[in-house]
Amino acid sequence: KFKKVLTPYKSRLSFSKLSYSHSTMNISKSGYRVFSANSTTACTELAKKITERLGVDLGKSVVYQESNRETRVDVKESVRGQDIFIIQTIPRDVNTAIMELLVMAYALKTNCAKNIIGVIPYFPYSKQCKMRKRGSIVCKLLASMLAKAGLTHIITMDLHQKEIQGFFSFPVDNLRASPFLLQYIQEEIPDYRNAIIVAKSPSAAKRAQSYAERLRLGLAVMHGEAQCSESDMADGRHSPPPMSSGRTTSGHPGLELPLMMAKEKPPITVVGDVGGRIAIIVDDIIDDVEDFVAAAEILKERGAYKIYIMATHGLLSAEAPRLIEESAIDEVVVTNTVPHEVQKLQCPKIKTVDVSMILAEAIRRIHNGESMAYLFRNITVDD
C-alpha cells in the first residue's frame, strides 16, 4: 500500500520537474524580447519589420496617453532575466515619444529585466549637443535621463555629432546608413557616373568626401549665405563686460582687449564644377528644407541638370513636402528611421530606403555577444 501511494506522488513530482525544465529551456532558447514603446500605429512599422527579420513576435505591451496626457505603460508578459530591446521611432511629437521610452524602460527595469537596450534610430535633441549662449546641452540631459530610467545600451544611427556618444555612461552603437544610400545611388540613379557629390556647407564636406571617394566621383562644396548658421551662433564668450564708471572694458586698469571684428558671410559660391552633371547633396538630417531648396536653385543656375538629396533622417517638418514639390529638387531620398508616410503622400518626390536589416542584425549580434565590426566594414571615420 505504501508503495502504491508513493508511486503516483513520485510520478507527479517527476512530471513537474520535467515541465519546469522545459519552460526554463524555452526562456533561455530565445532569451530576449523586442518591444515597441510607441503609442501611435505609424511609429510601430519599423518595429514590425525588424521583428519579422528576426523571426520573433513583438512583445505584448500597451502604451497609451490618459485623458490628462499622462503616459501609461502596461507590460503584458514576463521579462524577468531577459535581454529586452525597446524600438522607439521618434515622430513629430518628440517629447511624448521620449516620455514613452523612459516609462517603458523603467517598467521593464522594475520587472527585473536583465538588460534593457534602446533601439533609437534617430536620436532626438541631437542638434542641441553644444553650448549656445546661455542655453544648455539638452542632449547630455537626455542621456542622463535614459541611464536613470534603466537603459544599459543604445543602438542608434548617424548621430548628428559623433561626440554625443561621450555623453552616455553605457555603450552606444552608432550605426551608419551610408551603405544603403550608396546602394540606392548605384542602382536607382541612371548615369550616376556623371554625378558629383555636393556638400551644402563646409561643415558637411567630410561626409560628402566620404561618399565621393567610395563612388569614385567628384566633390563640390557650397559656401556663403546658404551655409548652416549653426556654427556661427555666438556662445556669449566674446560679449564685452558691462561698462562702469572709472573702469576699462576688461575690469583691470591699464588692460584693454582688442575689438572682435564681426563675421560677414561672402556671397554664395560653389567650389567645383557642376555644369552638365547630376548633383547629389548629402547630409544627415533634412528637416526645414529652405537651405536645400536654395542650394538646389544655385546648382541649377550653375548648370546641374538633376538634383538629388540623400539624408539619413527625414524629419520633413512644417511645409517641407510642399516646398520640395515646388522646388528644383528632383528627388529626396531618406531612410525609414523616422516615419514620414504622410509627407510621401503630399510629395511623390520623397523616396524611402529601408534600414531594418542592419538594425535587426545589430540586435541579434548584441544578444549573442558577437562582434559588431562586421556592420562597420568599409565605413570611414567621416561618415
mmCIF file of C-alpha atoms in Angstrom:
data_model
loop_
_atom_site.group_PDB
_atom_site.id
_atom_site.type_symbol
_atom_site.label_atom_id
_atom_site.label_comp_id
_atom_site.label_asym_id
_atom_site.label_seq_id
_atom_site.Cartn_x
_atom_site.Cartn_y
_atom_site.Cartn_z
ATOM 1 C CA LYS A 1 0.000 0.000 0.000
ATOM 2 C CA PHE A 2 2.763 2.376 0.876
ATOM 3 C CA LYS A 3 4.458 1.788 -2.486
ATOM 4 C CA LYS A 4 1.194 2.240 -4.360
ATOM 5 C CA VAL A 5 0.540 5.559 -2.632
ATOM 6 C CA LEU A 6 4.121 6.784 -3.138
ATOM 7 C CA THR A 7 4.384 5.892 -6.824
ATOM 8 C CA PRO A 8 1.780 8.383 -8.121
ATOM 9 C CA TYR A 9 3.375 11.095 -5.986
ATOM 10 C CA LYS A 10 6.792 10.330 -7.468
ATOM 11 C CA SER A 11 5.369 10.396 -10.972
ATOM 12 C CA ARG A 12 3.693 13.742 -10.330
ATOM 13 C CA LEU A 13 6.964 15.095 -8.916
ATOM 14 C CA SER A 14 8.989 13.958 -11.896
ATOM 15 C CA PHE A 15 6.371 15.432 -14.285
ATOM 16 C CA SER A 16 6.540 18.803 -12.510
ATOM 17 C CA LYS A 17 10.353 18.763 -12.745
ATOM 18 C CA LEU A 18 10.118 17.973 -16.449
ATOM 19 C CA SER A 19 7.630 20.796 -17.025
ATOM 20 C CA TYR A 20 9.810 23.243 -15.117
ATOM 21 C CA SER A 21 12.949 22.319 -17.028
ATOM 22 C CA HIS A 22 11.031 22.506 -20.325
ATOM 23 C CA SER A 23 9.706 26.006 -19.586
ATOM 24 C CA THR A 24 13.186 27.122 -18.466
ATOM 25 C CA MET A 25 14.631 25.785 -21.704
ATOM 26 C CA ASN A 26 12.059 27.772 -23.720
ATOM 27 C CA ILE A 27 13.017 31.011 -21.967
ATOM 28 C CA SER A 28 16.743 30.503 -22.447
ATOM 29 C CA LYS A 29 16.247 29.449 -26.069
ATOM 30 C CA SER A 30 15.067 32.899 -27.097
ATOM 31 C CA GLY A 31 16.414 34.853 -24.144
ATOM 32 C CA TYR A 32 15.265 38.211 -25.432
ATOM 33 C CA ARG A 33 12.146 40.174 -26.234
ATOM 34 C CA VAL A 34 11.554 43.083 -28.602
ATOM 35 C CA PHE A 35 9.072 45.773 -27.574
ATOM 36 C CA SER A 36 7.812 48.945 -29.197
ATOM 37 C CA ALA A 37 7.337 51.944 -26.930
ATOM 38 C CA ASN A 38 5.280 53.944 -29.427
ATOM 39 C CA SER A 39 1.594 54.619 -28.848
ATOM 40 C CA THR A 40 0.862 55.511 -32.498
ATOM 41 C CA THR A 41 0.440 52.866 -35.200
ATOM 42 C CA ALA A 42 2.562 54.664 -37.797
ATOM 43 C CA CYS A 43 5.590 54.557 -35.493
ATOM 44 C CA THR A 44 5.433 50.779 -34.968
ATOM 45 C CA GLU A 45 6.011 49.920 -38.651
ATOM 46 C CA LEU A 46 9.791 49.845 -38.275
ATOM 47 C CA ALA A 47 9.496 47.655 -35.162
ATOM 48 C CA LYS A 48 7.327 45.182 -37.101
ATOM 49 C CA LYS A 49 9.849 44.993 -39.949
ATOM 50 C CA ILE A 50 12.690 44.356 -37.501
ATOM 51 C CA THR A 51 10.847 41.575 -35.662
ATOM 52 C CA GLU A 52 9.916 39.946 -38.989
ATOM 53 C CA ARG A 53 13.588 39.814 -39.938
ATOM 54 C CA LEU A 54 14.489 38.414 -36.515
ATOM 55 C CA GLY A 55 11.717 35.816 -36.684
ATOM 56 C CA VAL A 56 10.259 36.803 -33.306
ATOM 57 C CA ASP A 57 6.967 38.283 -32.177
ATOM 58 C CA LEU A 58 6.685 41.840 -30.970
ATOM 59 C CA GLY A 59 6.449 41.918 -27.176
ATOM 60 C CA LYS A 60 2.988 42.307 -25.657
ATOM 61 C CA SER A 61 2.566 45.723 -24.103
ATOM 62 C CA VAL A 62 0.149 48.627 -24.106
ATOM 63 C CA VAL A 63 1.369 52.222 -24.375
ATOM 64 C CA TYR A 64 -1.229 54.965 -24.270
ATOM 65 C CA GLN A 65 -1.983 58.509 -23.142
ATOM 66 C CA GLU A 66 -4.553 59.063 -20.411
ATOM 67 C CA SER A 67 -7.139 61.831 -20.603
ATOM 68 C CA ASN A 68 -4.769 64.238 -18.822
ATOM 69 C CA ARG A 69 -1.964 63.338 -21.312
ATOM 70 C CA GLU A 70 -0.014 61.259 -18.806
ATOM 71 C CA THR A 71 1.841 58.314 -20.358
ATOM 72 C CA ARG A 72 0.959 54.847 -19.124
ATOM 73 C CA VAL A 73 2.738 51.586 -19.992
ATOM 74 C CA ASP A 74 1.493 48.068 -19.200
ATOM 75 C CA VAL A 75 3.832 45.145 -19.940
ATOM 76 C CA LYS A 76 1.699 42.070 -20.638
ATOM 77 C CA GLU A 77 4.329 39.300 -20.363
ATOM 78 C CA SER A 78 7.224 38.237 -18.137
ATOM 79 C CA VAL A 79 10.601 39.821 -18.854
ATOM 80 C CA ARG A 80 12.485 38.548 -15.816
ATOM 81 C CA GLY A 81 16.122 37.747 -16.523
ATOM 82 C CA GLN A 82 15.937 38.503 -20.249
ATOM 83 C CA ASP A 83 17.541 40.937 -22.674
ATOM 84 C CA ILE A 84 14.900 43.471 -23.694
ATOM 85 C CA PHE A 85 15.163 45.629 -26.817
ATOM 86 C CA ILE A 86 12.927 48.709 -26.983
ATOM 87 C CA ILE A 87 12.438 50.071 -30.507
ATOM 88 C CA GLN A 88 11.452 53.718 -30.381
ATOM 89 C CA THR A 89 10.991 55.759 -33.540
ATOM 90 C CA ILE A 90 10.589 59.481 -32.994
ATOM 91 C CA PRO A 91 7.522 61.133 -34.580
ATOM 92 C CA ARG A 92 6.762 64.852 -34.688
ATOM 93 C CA ASP A 93 5.626 64.766 -31.051
ATOM 94 C CA VAL A 94 9.179 64.310 -29.806
ATOM 95 C CA ASN A 95 8.592 64.892 -26.104
ATOM 96 C CA THR A 96 5.764 62.348 -25.886
ATOM 97 C CA ALA A 97 7.967 59.730 -27.583
ATOM 98 C CA ILE A 98 10.778 60.393 -25.110
ATOM 99 C CA MET A 99 8.422 60.035 -22.154
ATOM 100 C CA GLU A 100 7.047 56.766 -23.584
ATOM 101 C CA LEU A 101 10.590 55.415 -23.854
ATOM 102 C CA LEU A 102 11.505 56.454 -20.314
ATOM 103 C CA VAL A 103 8.350 54.972 -18.768
ATOM 104 C CA MET A 104 8.726 51.743 -20.761
ATOM 105 C CA ALA A 105 12.382 51.361 -19.729
ATOM 106 C CA TYR A 106 11.565 51.981 -16.075
ATOM 107 C CA ALA A 107 8.675 49.496 -16.197
ATOM 108 C CA LEU A 108 10.986 46.818 -17.594
ATOM 109 C CA LYS A 109 13.648 47.654 -15.024
ATOM 110 C CA THR A 110 11.204 47.247 -12.139
ATOM 111 C CA ASN A 111 10.063 43.935 -13.661
ATOM 112 C CA CYS A 112 13.610 42.532 -13.338
ATOM 113 C CA ALA A 113 14.761 42.591 -16.977
ATOM 114 C CA LYS A 114 18.405 41.569 -17.243
ATOM 115 C CA ASN A 115 19.490 44.161 -19.842
ATOM 116 C CA ILE A 116 17.462 46.954 -21.449
ATOM 117 C CA ILE A 117 18.742 48.054 -24.849
ATOM 118 C CA GLY A 118 17.175 51.057 -26.549
ATOM 119 C CA VAL A 119 16.969 50.959 -30.347
ATOM 120 C CA ILE A 120 16.571 54.646 -31.224
ATOM 121 C CA PRO A 121 17.357 55.063 -34.949
ATOM 122 C CA TYR A 122 17.017 58.857 -34.803
ATOM 123 C CA PHE A 123 18.260 60.228 -31.504
ATOM 124 C CA PRO A 124 16.210 63.313 -30.547
ATOM 125 C CA TYR A 125 17.724 66.598 -29.385
ATOM 126 C CA SER A 126 20.980 65.633 -31.121
ATOM 127 C CA LYS A 127 21.285 69.127 -32.599
ATOM 128 C CA GLN A 128 21.363 70.553 -29.068
ATOM 129 C CA CYS A 129 24.712 68.972 -28.259
ATOM 130 C CA LYS A 130 26.735 72.193 -27.939
ATOM 131 C CA MET A 131 26.589 75.103 -25.557
ATOM 132 C CA ARG A 132 24.840 78.070 -27.158
ATOM 133 C CA LYS A 133 24.724 81.460 -25.428
ATOM 134 C CA ARG A 134 23.012 80.877 -22.073
ATOM 135 C CA GLY A 135 21.240 77.696 -23.044
ATOM 136 C CA SER A 136 22.070 74.125 -22.109
ATOM 137 C CA ILE A 137 23.315 70.893 -23.650
ATOM 138 C CA VAL A 138 19.949 69.136 -23.756
ATOM 139 C CA CYS A 139 21.386 66.026 -25.412
ATOM 140 C CA LYS A 140 23.505 65.389 -22.298
ATOM 141 C CA LEU A 141 20.403 65.767 -20.118
ATOM 142 C CA LEU A 142 18.535 63.198 -22.210
ATOM 143 C CA ALA A 143 21.451 60.763 -21.973
ATOM 144 C CA SER A 144 21.382 61.033 -18.169
ATOM 145 C CA MET A 145 17.607 60.507 -18.085
ATOM 146 C CA LEU A 146 17.847 57.343 -20.201
ATOM 147 C CA ALA A 147 20.533 55.908 -17.919
ATOM 148 C CA LYS A 148 18.479 56.727 -14.828
ATOM 149 C CA ALA A 149 15.394 55.055 -16.348
ATOM 150 C CA GLY A 150 17.306 51.782 -16.664
ATOM 151 C CA LEU A 151 18.777 51.582 -20.180
ATOM 152 C CA THR A 152 22.094 49.725 -20.349
ATOM 153 C CA HIS A 153 22.901 50.069 -24.058
ATOM 154 C CA ILE A 154 21.736 52.090 -27.080
ATOM 155 C CA ILE A 155 21.655 51.321 -30.790
ATOM 156 C CA THR A 156 21.251 54.428 -32.919
ATOM 157 C CA MET A 157 22.081 55.609 -36.432
ATOM 158 C CA ASP A 158 24.069 58.561 -37.761
ATOM 159 C CA LEU A 159 24.252 60.787 -34.700
ATOM 160 C CA HIS A 160 24.363 64.459 -35.613
ATOM 161 C CA GLN A 161 27.748 64.660 -33.889
ATOM 162 C CA LYS A 162 29.721 61.512 -33.087
ATOM 163 C CA GLU A 163 30.966 63.077 -29.855
ATOM 164 C CA ILE A 164 27.439 62.628 -28.436
ATOM 165 C CA GLN A 165 28.468 59.059 -27.560
ATOM 166 C CA GLY A 166 30.620 60.549 -24.795
ATOM 167 C CA PHE A 167 27.507 61.840 -23.008
ATOM 168 C CA PHE A 168 26.454 58.297 -22.085
ATOM 169 C CA SER A 169 27.626 56.183 -19.166
ATOM 170 C CA PHE A 170 26.895 52.962 -21.094
ATOM 171 C CA PRO A 171 27.799 51.594 -24.569
ATOM 172 C CA VAL A 172 26.414 53.265 -27.708
ATOM 173 C CA ASP A 173 26.488 51.653 -31.159
ATOM 174 C CA ASN A 174 26.241 54.386 -33.794
ATOM 175 C CA LEU A 175 25.324 52.536 -36.993
ATOM 176 C CA ARG A 176 25.664 54.097 -40.465
ATOM 177 C CA ALA A 177 23.081 54.396 -43.222
ATOM 178 C CA SER A 178 25.617 55.278 -45.924
ATOM 179 C CA PRO A 179 25.875 51.725 -47.395
ATOM 180 C CA PHE A 180 22.119 51.738 -48.101
ATOM 181 C CA LEU A 181 22.176 55.247 -49.586
ATOM 182 C CA LEU A 182 25.215 54.413 -51.714
ATOM 183 C CA GLN A 183 23.450 51.303 -52.995
ATOM 184 C CA TYR A 184 20.427 53.437 -53.903
ATOM 185 C CA ILE A 185 22.643 55.825 -55.866
ATOM 186 C CA GLN A 186 24.235 52.980 -57.811
ATOM 187 C CA GLU A 187 21.004 51.134 -58.561
ATOM 188 C CA GLU A 188 18.331 53.836 -58.847
ATOM 189 C CA ILE A 189 20.054 56.898 -60.307
ATOM 190 C CA PRO A 190 20.579 56.474 -64.070
ATOM 191 C CA ASP A 191 24.029 57.517 -65.287
ATOM 192 C CA TYR A 192 25.248 58.123 -61.735
ATOM 193 C CA ARG A 193 28.814 58.061 -63.096
ATOM 194 C CA ASN A 194 28.094 61.546 -64.404
ATOM 195 C CA ALA A 195 27.176 62.758 -60.912
ATOM 196 C CA ILE A 196 29.030 64.943 -58.458
ATOM 197 C CA ILE A 197 28.656 64.830 -54.670
ATOM 198 C CA VAL A 198 27.807 68.220 -53.156
ATOM 199 C CA ALA A 199 28.231 69.483 -49.588
ATOM 200 C CA LYS A 200 25.762 72.290 -48.981
ATOM 201 C CA SER A 201 28.086 73.805 -46.355
ATOM 202 C CA PRO A 202 31.771 73.461 -45.426
ATOM 203 C CA SER A 203 30.760 71.607 -42.245
ATOM 204 C CA ALA A 204 29.277 68.808 -44.398
ATOM 205 C CA ALA A 205 32.371 68.481 -46.595
ATOM 206 C CA LYS A 206 33.829 65.467 -44.763
ATOM 207 C CA ARG A 207 30.646 63.423 -45.163
ATOM 208 C CA ALA A 208 30.423 64.401 -48.843
ATOM 209 C CA GLN A 209 34.066 63.483 -49.384
ATOM 210 C CA SER A 210 33.436 60.041 -47.896
ATOM 211 C CA TYR A 211 30.581 59.436 -50.359
ATOM 212 C CA ALA A 212 32.609 60.785 -53.297
ATOM 213 C CA GLU A 213 35.609 58.569 -52.581
ATOM 214 C CA ARG A 214 33.551 55.372 -52.354
ATOM 215 C CA LEU A 215 31.580 56.175 -55.528
ATOM 216 C CA ARG A 216 34.732 57.387 -57.349
ATOM 217 C CA LEU A 217 33.028 60.715 -58.089
ATOM 218 C CA GLY A 218 33.967 64.371 -57.900
ATOM 219 C CA LEU A 219 33.265 66.700 -54.991
ATOM 220 C CA ALA A 220 31.774 70.206 -54.818
ATOM 221 C CA VAL A 221 31.325 72.406 -51.753
ATOM 222 C CA MET A 222 28.890 75.295 -51.382
ATOM 223 C CA HIS A 223 29.997 78.259 -49.321
ATOM 224 C CA GLY A 224 28.358 81.532 -48.436
ATOM 225 C CA GLU A 225 24.977 82.707 -47.206
ATOM 226 C CA ALA A 226 23.314 79.314 -47.757
ATOM 227 C CA GLN A 227 25.620 77.568 -45.281
ATOM 228 C CA CYS A 228 24.230 76.336 -41.979
ATOM 229 C CA SER A 229 24.189 79.119 -39.428
ATOM 230 C CA GLU A 230 24.616 76.690 -36.507
ATOM 231 C CA SER A 231 28.399 77.116 -36.477
ATOM 232 C CA ASP A 232 28.097 80.913 -36.477
ATOM 233 C CA MET A 233 25.885 81.260 -33.411
ATOM 234 C CA ALA A 234 27.573 83.239 -30.624
ATOM 235 C CA ASP A 235 28.029 81.463 -27.321
ATOM 236 C CA GLY A 236 28.417 84.668 -25.278
ATOM 237 C CA ARG A 237 32.112 84.254 -24.531
ATOM 238 C CA HIS A 238 33.062 87.168 -26.811
ATOM 239 C CA SER A 239 30.489 89.609 -25.412
ATOM 240 C CA PRO A 240 32.116 92.602 -23.653
ATOM 241 C CA PRO A 241 31.561 93.059 -19.921
ATOM 242 C CA PRO A 242 29.182 95.856 -18.805
ATOM 243 C CA MET A 243 30.674 99.323 -18.801
ATOM 244 C CA SER A 244 31.087 101.045 -15.447
ATOM 245 C CA SER A 245 32.452 104.456 -14.498
ATOM 246 C CA GLY A 246 36.182 104.650 -13.868
ATOM 247 C CA ARG A 247 36.942 101.183 -15.262
ATOM 248 C CA THR A 248 38.233 99.893 -18.544
ATOM 249 C CA THR A 249 36.271 97.384 -20.589
ATOM 250 C CA SER A 250 38.273 94.498 -19.138
ATOM 251 C CA GLY A 251 37.788 95.468 -15.486
ATOM 252 C CA HIS A 252 41.589 95.714 -14.985
ATOM 253 C CA PRO A 253 43.296 99.125 -15.083
ATOM 254 C CA GLY A 254 45.701 99.512 -17.954
ATOM 255 C CA LEU A 255 44.489 96.405 -19.840
ATOM 256 C CA GLU A 256 42.344 96.704 -22.941
ATOM 257 C CA LEU A 257 41.115 93.760 -25.001
ATOM 258 C CA PRO A 258 41.231 94.091 -28.798
ATOM 259 C CA LEU A 259 37.884 94.531 -30.520
ATOM 260 C CA MET A 260 36.472 91.460 -32.245
ATOM 261 C CA MET A 261 35.520 92.093 -35.848
ATOM 262 C CA ALA A 262 32.048 90.933 -36.841
ATOM 263 C CA LYS A 263 31.870 87.980 -39.220
ATOM 264 C CA GLU A 264 30.477 88.639 -42.647
ATOM 265 C CA LYS A 265 29.489 85.802 -44.968
ATOM 266 C CA PRO A 266 30.709 86.069 -48.534
ATOM 267 C CA PRO A 267 28.314 85.788 -51.475
ATOM 268 C CA ILE A 268 27.320 82.200 -52.174
ATOM 269 C CA THR A 269 29.821 80.286 -54.269
ATOM 270 C CA VAL A 270 30.183 76.707 -55.471
ATOM 271 C CA VAL A 271 33.697 75.298 -55.271
ATOM 272 C CA GLY A 272 33.705 72.653 -58.011
ATOM 273 C CA ASP A 273 32.249 72.256 -61.481
ATOM 274 C CA VAL A 274 28.631 71.053 -61.532
ATOM 275 C CA GLY A 275 27.824 72.081 -65.117
ATOM 276 C CA GLY A 276 26.122 69.276 -67.069
ATOM 277 C CA ARG A 277 26.295 66.943 -64.063
ATOM 278 C CA ILE A 278 23.884 65.255 -61.671
ATOM 279 C CA ALA A 279 24.240 66.992 -58.286
ATOM 280 C CA ILE A 280 23.793 64.764 -55.213
ATOM 281 C CA ILE A 281 23.598 66.684 -51.922
ATOM 282 C CA VAL A 282 24.329 64.512 -48.867
ATOM 283 C CA ASP A 283 23.527 65.288 -45.228
ATOM 284 C CA ASP A 284 22.468 63.504 -42.045
ATOM 285 C CA ILE A 285 19.164 65.329 -41.319
ATOM 286 C CA ILE A 286 16.655 67.050 -43.574
ATOM 287 C CA ASP A 287 14.106 68.976 -41.550
ATOM 288 C CA ASP A 288 13.368 72.541 -42.635
ATOM 289 C CA VAL A 289 14.208 72.423 -46.328
ATOM 290 C CA GLU A 290 14.748 76.117 -47.103
ATOM 291 C CA ASP A 291 18.540 75.666 -47.211
ATOM 292 C CA PHE A 292 18.237 72.663 -49.516
ATOM 293 C CA VAL A 293 15.825 74.488 -51.826
ATOM 294 C CA ALA A 294 18.161 77.489 -52.009
ATOM 295 C CA ALA A 295 21.125 75.195 -52.713
ATOM 296 C CA ALA A 296 19.179 73.457 -55.483
ATOM 297 C CA GLU A 297 18.419 76.803 -57.155
ATOM 298 C CA ILE A 298 22.101 77.759 -57.127
ATOM 299 C CA LEU A 299 23.140 74.380 -58.528
ATOM 300 C CA LYS A 300 20.570 74.726 -61.327
ATOM 301 C CA GLU A 301 21.999 78.150 -62.169
ATOM 302 C CA ARG A 302 25.487 76.614 -62.273
ATOM 303 C CA GLY A 303 24.340 74.049 -64.853
ATOM 304 C CA ALA A 304 23.371 70.911 -62.914
ATOM 305 C CA TYR A 305 20.553 69.175 -64.788
ATOM 306 C CA LYS A 306 19.331 66.899 -61.983
ATOM 307 C CA ILE A 307 19.445 67.366 -58.233
ATOM 308 C CA TYR A 308 19.109 64.624 -55.616
ATOM 309 C CA ILE A 309 19.184 64.964 -51.829
ATOM 310 C CA MET A 310 20.333 61.999 -49.738
ATOM 311 C CA ALA A 311 19.816 62.097 -45.968
ATOM 312 C CA THR A 312 19.538 59.545 -43.173
ATOM 313 C CA HIS A 313 16.768 61.144 -41.124
ATOM 314 C CA GLY A 314 13.817 62.653 -42.983
ATOM 315 C CA LEU A 315 12.069 64.781 -40.363
ATOM 316 C CA LEU A 316 10.468 66.962 -43.068
ATOM 317 C CA SER A 317 8.713 69.317 -40.702
ATOM 318 C CA ALA A 318 6.238 72.123 -41.400
ATOM 319 C CA GLU A 319 5.847 72.932 -45.116
ATOM 320 C CA ALA A 320 8.727 70.727 -46.259
ATOM 321 C CA PRO A 321 6.700 68.475 -48.655
ATOM 322 C CA ARG A 322 5.147 71.445 -50.443
ATOM 323 C CA LEU A 323 8.457 73.295 -50.736
ATOM 324 C CA ILE A 324 10.170 70.211 -52.140
ATOM 325 C CA GLU A 325 7.391 69.654 -54.668
ATOM 326 C CA GLU A 326 7.629 73.248 -55.906
ATOM 327 C CA SER A 327 11.445 73.382 -55.962
ATOM 328 C CA ALA A 328 14.130 72.406 -58.471
ATOM 329 C CA ILE A 329 14.873 69.258 -56.460
ATOM 330 C CA ASP A 330 14.196 66.082 -58.454
ATOM 331 C CA GLU A 331 14.228 63.565 -55.620
ATOM 332 C CA VAL A 332 14.701 63.397 -51.844
ATOM 333 C CA VAL A 333 15.915 60.022 -50.559
ATOM 334 C CA VAL A 334 15.708 59.290 -46.810
ATOM 335 C CA THR A 335 15.675 56.166 -44.651
ATOM 336 C CA ASN A 336 12.778 54.934 -42.511
ATOM 337 C CA THR A 337 14.405 55.884 -39.192
ATOM 338 C CA VAL A 338 11.606 58.452 -38.862
ATOM 339 C CA PRO A 339 8.003 57.785 -40.027
ATOM 340 C CA HIS A 340 7.120 60.039 -42.981
ATOM 341 C CA GLU A 341 4.299 58.287 -44.827
ATOM 342 C CA VAL A 342 2.079 61.382 -44.653
ATOM 343 C CA GLN A 343 4.804 63.516 -46.232
ATOM 344 C CA LYS A 344 5.228 60.971 -49.042
ATOM 345 C CA LEU A 345 1.541 61.256 -49.882
ATOM 346 C CA GLN A 346 1.933 65.032 -50.110
ATOM 347 C CA CYS A 347 5.103 64.897 -52.218
ATOM 348 C CA PRO A 348 5.892 61.994 -54.602
ATOM 349 C CA LYS A 349 9.492 63.195 -54.883
ATOM 350 C CA ILE A 350 10.236 61.700 -51.433
ATOM 351 C CA LYS A 351 11.640 58.145 -51.578
ATOM 352 C CA THR A 352 12.392 55.754 -48.714
ATOM 353 C CA VAL A 353 15.260 53.321 -48.119
ATOM 354 C CA ASP A 354 14.656 50.528 -45.599
ATOM 355 C CA VAL A 355 17.344 50.111 -42.904
ATOM 356 C CA SER A 356 15.554 47.494 -40.785
ATOM 357 C CA MET A 357 18.071 44.871 -41.951
ATOM 358 C CA ILE A 358 21.069 46.425 -40.186
ATOM 359 C CA LEU A 359 19.059 47.218 -37.027
ATOM 360 C CA ALA A 360 17.833 43.603 -36.816
ATOM 361 C CA GLU A 361 21.367 42.287 -37.309
ATOM 362 C CA ALA A 362 22.658 44.613 -34.583
ATOM 363 C CA ILE A 363 20.036 43.268 -32.155
ATOM 364 C CA ARG A 364 20.955 39.676 -32.991
ATOM 365 C CA ARG A 365 24.694 40.269 -32.579
ATOM 366 C CA ILE A 366 24.362 42.150 -29.287
ATOM 367 C CA HIS A 367 22.162 39.432 -27.781
ATOM 368 C CA ASN A 368 24.525 36.649 -28.915
ATOM 369 C CA GLY A 369 27.634 38.533 -27.786
ATOM 370 C CA GLU A 370 29.061 38.687 -31.308
ATOM 371 C CA SER A 371 31.351 41.371 -32.681
ATOM 372 C CA MET A 372 29.752 44.442 -34.258
ATOM 373 C CA ALA A 373 32.751 45.085 -36.515
ATOM 374 C CA TYR A 374 31.065 43.432 -39.498
ATOM 375 C CA LEU A 375 28.397 46.163 -39.524
ATOM 376 C CA PHE A 376 31.099 48.849 -39.791
ATOM 377 C CA ARG A 377 33.161 47.366 -42.607
ATOM 378 C CA ASN A 378 34.186 49.888 -45.280
ATOM 379 C CA ILE A 379 32.844 52.679 -43.035
ATOM 380 C CA THR A 380 35.078 55.723 -42.767
ATOM 381 C CA VAL A 381 35.503 57.911 -39.710
ATOM 382 C CA ASP A 382 33.925 60.870 -41.523
ATOM 383 C CA ASP A 383 30.688 59.030 -42.361
#
